[in-house]
PDB file of C-alpha atoms in Angstrom:
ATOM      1  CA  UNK A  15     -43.524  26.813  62.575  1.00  0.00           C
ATOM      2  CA  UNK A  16     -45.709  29.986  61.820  1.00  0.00           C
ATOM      3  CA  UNK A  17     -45.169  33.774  61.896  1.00  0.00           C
ATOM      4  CA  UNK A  18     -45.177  34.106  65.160  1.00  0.00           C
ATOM      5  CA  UNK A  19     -42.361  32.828  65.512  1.00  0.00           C
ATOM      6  CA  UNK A  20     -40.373  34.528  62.585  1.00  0.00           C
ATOM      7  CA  UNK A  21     -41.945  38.339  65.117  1.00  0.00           C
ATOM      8  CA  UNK A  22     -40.519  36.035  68.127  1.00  0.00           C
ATOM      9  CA  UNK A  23     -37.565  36.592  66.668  1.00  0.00           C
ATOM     10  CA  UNK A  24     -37.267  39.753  65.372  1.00  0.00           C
ATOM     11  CA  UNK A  25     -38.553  40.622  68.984  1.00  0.00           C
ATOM     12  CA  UNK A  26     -35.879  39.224  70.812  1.00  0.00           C
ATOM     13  CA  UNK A  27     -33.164  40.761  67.991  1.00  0.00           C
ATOM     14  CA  UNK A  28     -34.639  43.916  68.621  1.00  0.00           C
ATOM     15  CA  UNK A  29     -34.588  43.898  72.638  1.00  0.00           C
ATOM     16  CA  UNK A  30     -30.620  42.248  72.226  1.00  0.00           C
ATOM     17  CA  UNK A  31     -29.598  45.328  70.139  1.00  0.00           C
ATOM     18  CA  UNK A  32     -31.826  47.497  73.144  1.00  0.00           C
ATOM     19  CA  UNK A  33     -29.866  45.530  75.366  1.00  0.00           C
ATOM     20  CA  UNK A  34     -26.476  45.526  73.829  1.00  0.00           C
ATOM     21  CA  UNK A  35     -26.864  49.503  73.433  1.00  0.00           C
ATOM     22  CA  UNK A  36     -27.513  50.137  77.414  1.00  0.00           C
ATOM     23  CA  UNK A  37     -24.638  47.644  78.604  1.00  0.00           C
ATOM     24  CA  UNK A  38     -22.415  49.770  76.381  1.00  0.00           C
ATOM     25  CA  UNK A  39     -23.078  52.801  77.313  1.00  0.00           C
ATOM     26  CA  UNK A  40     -23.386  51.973  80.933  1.00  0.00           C
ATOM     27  CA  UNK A  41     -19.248  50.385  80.443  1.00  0.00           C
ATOM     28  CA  UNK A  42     -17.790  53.632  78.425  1.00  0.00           C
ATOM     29  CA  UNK A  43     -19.792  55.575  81.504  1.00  0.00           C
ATOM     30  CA  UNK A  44     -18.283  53.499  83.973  1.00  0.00           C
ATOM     31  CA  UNK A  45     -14.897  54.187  82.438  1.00  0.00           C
ATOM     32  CA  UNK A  46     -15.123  57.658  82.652  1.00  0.00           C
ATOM     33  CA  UNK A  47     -16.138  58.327  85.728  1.00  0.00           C
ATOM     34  CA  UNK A  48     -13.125  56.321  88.110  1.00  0.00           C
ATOM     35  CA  UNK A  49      -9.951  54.922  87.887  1.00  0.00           C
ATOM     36  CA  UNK A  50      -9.769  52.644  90.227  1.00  0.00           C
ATOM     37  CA  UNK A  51      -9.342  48.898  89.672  1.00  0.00           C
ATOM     38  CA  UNK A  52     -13.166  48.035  90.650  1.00  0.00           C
ATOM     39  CA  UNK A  53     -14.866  50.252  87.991  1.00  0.00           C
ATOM     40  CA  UNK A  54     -12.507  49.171  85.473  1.00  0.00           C
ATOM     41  CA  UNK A  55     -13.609  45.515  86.000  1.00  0.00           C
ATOM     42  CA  UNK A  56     -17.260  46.586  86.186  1.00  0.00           C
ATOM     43  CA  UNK A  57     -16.994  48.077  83.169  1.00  0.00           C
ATOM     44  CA  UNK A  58     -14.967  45.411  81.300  1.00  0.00           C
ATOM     45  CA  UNK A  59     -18.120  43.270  82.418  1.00  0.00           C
ATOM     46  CA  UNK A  60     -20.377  45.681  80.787  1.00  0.00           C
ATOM     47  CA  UNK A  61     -18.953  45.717  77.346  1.00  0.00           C
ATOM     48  CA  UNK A  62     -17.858  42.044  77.429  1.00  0.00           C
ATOM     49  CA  UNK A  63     -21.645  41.300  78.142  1.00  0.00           C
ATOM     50  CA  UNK A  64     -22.835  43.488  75.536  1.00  0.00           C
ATOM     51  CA  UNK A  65     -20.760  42.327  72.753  1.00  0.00           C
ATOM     52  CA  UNK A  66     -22.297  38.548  74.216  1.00  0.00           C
ATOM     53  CA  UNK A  67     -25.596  40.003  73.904  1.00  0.00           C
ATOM     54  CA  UNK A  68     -25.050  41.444  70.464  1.00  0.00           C
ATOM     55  CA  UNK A  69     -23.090  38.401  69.345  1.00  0.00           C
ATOM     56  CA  UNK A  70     -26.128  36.563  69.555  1.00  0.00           C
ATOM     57  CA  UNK A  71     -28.620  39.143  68.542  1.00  0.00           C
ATOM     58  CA  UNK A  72     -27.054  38.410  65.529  1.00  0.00           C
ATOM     59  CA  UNK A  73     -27.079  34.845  65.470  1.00  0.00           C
ATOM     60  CA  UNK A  74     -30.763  35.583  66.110  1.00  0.00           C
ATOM     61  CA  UNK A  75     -31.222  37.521  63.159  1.00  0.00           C
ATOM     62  CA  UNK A  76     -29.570  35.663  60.951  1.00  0.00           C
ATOM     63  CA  UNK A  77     -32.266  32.620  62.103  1.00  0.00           C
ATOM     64  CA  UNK A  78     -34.811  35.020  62.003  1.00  0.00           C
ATOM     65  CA  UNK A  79     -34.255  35.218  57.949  1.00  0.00           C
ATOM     66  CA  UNK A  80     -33.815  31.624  57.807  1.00  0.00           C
ATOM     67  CA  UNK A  81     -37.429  31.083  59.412  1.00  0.00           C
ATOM     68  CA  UNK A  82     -38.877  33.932  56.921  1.00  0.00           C
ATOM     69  CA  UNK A  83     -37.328  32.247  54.070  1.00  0.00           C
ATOM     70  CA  UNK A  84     -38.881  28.742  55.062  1.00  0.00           C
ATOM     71  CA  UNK A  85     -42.422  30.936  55.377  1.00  0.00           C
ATOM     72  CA  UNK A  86     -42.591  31.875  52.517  1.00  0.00           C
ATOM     73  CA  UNK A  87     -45.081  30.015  50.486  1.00  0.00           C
ATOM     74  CA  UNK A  88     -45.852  30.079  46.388  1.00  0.00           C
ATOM     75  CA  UNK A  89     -43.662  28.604  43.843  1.00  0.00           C
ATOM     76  CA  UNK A  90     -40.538  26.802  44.512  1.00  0.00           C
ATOM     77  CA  UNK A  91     -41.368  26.962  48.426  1.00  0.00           C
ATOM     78  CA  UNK A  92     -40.788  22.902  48.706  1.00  0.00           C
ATOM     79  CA  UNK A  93     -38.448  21.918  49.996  1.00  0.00           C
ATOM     80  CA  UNK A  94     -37.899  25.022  51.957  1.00  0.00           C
ATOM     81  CA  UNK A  95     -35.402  27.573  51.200  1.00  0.00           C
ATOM     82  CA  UNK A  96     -32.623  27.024  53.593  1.00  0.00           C
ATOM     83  CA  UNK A  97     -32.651  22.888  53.742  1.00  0.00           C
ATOM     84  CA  UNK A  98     -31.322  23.292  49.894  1.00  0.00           C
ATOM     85  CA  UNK A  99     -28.296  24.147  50.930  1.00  0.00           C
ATOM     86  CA  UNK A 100     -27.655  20.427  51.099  1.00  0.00           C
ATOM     87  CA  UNK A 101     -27.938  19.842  47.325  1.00  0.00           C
ATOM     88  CA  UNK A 102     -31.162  18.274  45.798  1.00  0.00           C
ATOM     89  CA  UNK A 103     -31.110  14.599  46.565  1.00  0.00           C
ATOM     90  CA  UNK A 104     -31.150  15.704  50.470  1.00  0.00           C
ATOM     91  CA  UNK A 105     -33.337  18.304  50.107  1.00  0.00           C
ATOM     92  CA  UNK A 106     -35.932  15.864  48.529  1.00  0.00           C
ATOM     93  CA  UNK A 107     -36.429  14.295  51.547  1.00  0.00           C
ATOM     94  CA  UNK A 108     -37.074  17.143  53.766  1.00  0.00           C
ATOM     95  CA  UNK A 109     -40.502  17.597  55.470  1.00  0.00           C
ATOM     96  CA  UNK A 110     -40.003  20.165  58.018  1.00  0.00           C
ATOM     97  CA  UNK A 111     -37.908  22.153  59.707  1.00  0.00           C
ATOM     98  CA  UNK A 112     -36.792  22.518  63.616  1.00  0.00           C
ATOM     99  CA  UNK A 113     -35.141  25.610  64.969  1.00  0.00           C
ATOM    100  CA  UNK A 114     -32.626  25.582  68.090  1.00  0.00           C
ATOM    101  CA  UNK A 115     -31.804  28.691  70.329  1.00  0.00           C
ATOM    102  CA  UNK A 116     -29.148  26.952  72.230  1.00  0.00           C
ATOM    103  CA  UNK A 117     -26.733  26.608  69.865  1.00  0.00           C
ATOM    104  CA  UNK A 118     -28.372  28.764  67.480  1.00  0.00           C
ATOM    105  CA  UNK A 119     -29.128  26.629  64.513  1.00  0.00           C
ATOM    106  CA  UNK A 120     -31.926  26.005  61.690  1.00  0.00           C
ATOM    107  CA  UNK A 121     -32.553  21.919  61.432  1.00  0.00           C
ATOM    108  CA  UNK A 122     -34.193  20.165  58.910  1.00  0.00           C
ATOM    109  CA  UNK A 123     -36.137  17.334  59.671  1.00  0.00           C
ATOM    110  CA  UNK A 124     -36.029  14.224  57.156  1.00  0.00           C
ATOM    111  CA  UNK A 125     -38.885  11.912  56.459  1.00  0.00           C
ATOM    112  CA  UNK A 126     -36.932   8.934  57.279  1.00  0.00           C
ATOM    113  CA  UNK A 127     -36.392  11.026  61.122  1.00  0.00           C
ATOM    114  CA  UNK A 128     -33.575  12.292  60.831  1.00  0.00           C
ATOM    115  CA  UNK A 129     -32.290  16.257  60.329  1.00  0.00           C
ATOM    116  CA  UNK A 130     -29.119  17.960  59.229  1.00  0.00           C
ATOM    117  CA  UNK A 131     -28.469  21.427  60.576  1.00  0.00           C
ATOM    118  CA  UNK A 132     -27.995  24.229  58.045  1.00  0.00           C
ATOM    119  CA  UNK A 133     -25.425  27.085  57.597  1.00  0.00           C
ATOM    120  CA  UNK A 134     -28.206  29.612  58.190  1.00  0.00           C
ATOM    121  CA  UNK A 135     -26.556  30.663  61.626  1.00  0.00           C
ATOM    122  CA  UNK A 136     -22.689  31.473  61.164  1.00  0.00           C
ATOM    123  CA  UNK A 137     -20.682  28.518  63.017  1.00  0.00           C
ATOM    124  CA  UNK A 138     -18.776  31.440  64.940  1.00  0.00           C
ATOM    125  CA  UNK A 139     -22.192  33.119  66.491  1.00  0.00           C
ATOM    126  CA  UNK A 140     -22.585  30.686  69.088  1.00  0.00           C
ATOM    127  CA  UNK A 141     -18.817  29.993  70.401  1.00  0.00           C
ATOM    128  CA  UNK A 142     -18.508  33.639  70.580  1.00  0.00           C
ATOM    129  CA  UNK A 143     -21.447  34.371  72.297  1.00  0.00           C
ATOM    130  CA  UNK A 144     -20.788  31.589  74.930  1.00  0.00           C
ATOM    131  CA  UNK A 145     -16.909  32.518  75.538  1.00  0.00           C
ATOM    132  CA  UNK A 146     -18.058  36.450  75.612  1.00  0.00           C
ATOM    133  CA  UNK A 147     -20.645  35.741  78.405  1.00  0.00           C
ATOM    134  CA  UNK A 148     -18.061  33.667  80.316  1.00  0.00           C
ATOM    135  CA  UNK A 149     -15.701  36.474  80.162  1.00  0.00           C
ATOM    136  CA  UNK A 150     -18.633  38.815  81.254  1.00  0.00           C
ATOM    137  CA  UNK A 151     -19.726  36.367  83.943  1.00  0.00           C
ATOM    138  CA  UNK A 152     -16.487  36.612  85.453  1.00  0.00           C
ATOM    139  CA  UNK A 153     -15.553  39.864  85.144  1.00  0.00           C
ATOM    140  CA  UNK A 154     -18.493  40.150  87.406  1.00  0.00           C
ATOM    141  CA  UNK A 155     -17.482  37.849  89.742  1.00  0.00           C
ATOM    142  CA  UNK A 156     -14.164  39.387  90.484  1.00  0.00           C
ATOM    143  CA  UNK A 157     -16.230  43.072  90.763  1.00  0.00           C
ATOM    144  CA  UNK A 158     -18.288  41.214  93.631  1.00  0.00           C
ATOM    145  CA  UNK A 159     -15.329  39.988  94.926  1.00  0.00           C
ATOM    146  CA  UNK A 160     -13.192  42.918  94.958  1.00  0.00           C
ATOM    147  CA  UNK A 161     -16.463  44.957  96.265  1.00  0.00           C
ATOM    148  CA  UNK A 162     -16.717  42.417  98.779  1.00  0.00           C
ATOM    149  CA  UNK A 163     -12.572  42.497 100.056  1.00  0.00           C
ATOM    150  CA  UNK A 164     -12.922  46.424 100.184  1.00  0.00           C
ATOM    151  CA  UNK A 165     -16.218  46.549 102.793  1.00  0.00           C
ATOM    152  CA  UNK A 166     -14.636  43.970 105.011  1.00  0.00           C
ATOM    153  CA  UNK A 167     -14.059  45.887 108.286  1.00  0.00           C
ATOM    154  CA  UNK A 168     -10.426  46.314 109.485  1.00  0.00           C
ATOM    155  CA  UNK A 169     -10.281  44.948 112.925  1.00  0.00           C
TER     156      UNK A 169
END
């Protein structure tokens, strides 16, 4: 792993916060302006999706640090910061490190093949995300739905 990924990162936490900021303002906008049902699910969709977006901006920052940490080189940089959490005997063995986006998670990888996953990335980060999105997702659906029912011509 190198740098580049560790900016990666920080790239992607910075567009989710971007992200998460728009969606939010575009569902307290969408709030304000009607009362209707429609709106109302539209922008329930809105600030569902950008707590899911923020949820795992987070997540991403949080992996982000982990990856800097396991970067950083001098003294004491072997085995790598976050595969001590493990306690010494396992993190004797480690020779690398892996990192997974879906679920978020920071893996070390043991010379004798296999890893363990470490608590860089909150357990809750990637549940929440996922069951946020879903919400989102269909929130959505019943907008297109509902938007759908209300152009159908009477006849």
């Amino acid at each position: 792993m190198s740098t580049m990924l560790f900016l990666g990162l920080l790239l992607a936490v910075l567009a989710g916060a971007v992200i998460a900021t728009v969606l939010t303002v575009r569902g307290i906008r969408a709030v304000l302006r009607n009362r209707e049902r429609s709106p109302r699910l539209r922008a329930a969709a809105l600030l569902v999706g950008a707590g899911a977006v923020a949820m795992y901006a987070w997540g991403l920052l949080h992996l982000g640090y982990a990856v800097l940490q396991a970067e950083d080189g001098g003294a004491g940089s072997s085995p790598v910061e976050p595969c001590r959490q493990a306690g010494p005997q396992m993190a004797g063995l480690v020779v690398g490190y892996d990192v997974d986006f879906l679920p978020l998670h920071f893996e070390c990888r043991l010379s004798g093949g296999g890893t363990y996953v470490t608590s860089s990335v909150p357990g809750y980060v990637t549940p929440t995300a996922i069951i946020l999105g879903l919400v989102s997702v269909s929130c959505a659906a019943l907008v297109v739905g509902t938007g759908r029912r209300e152009q159908r011509p009477v006849g």
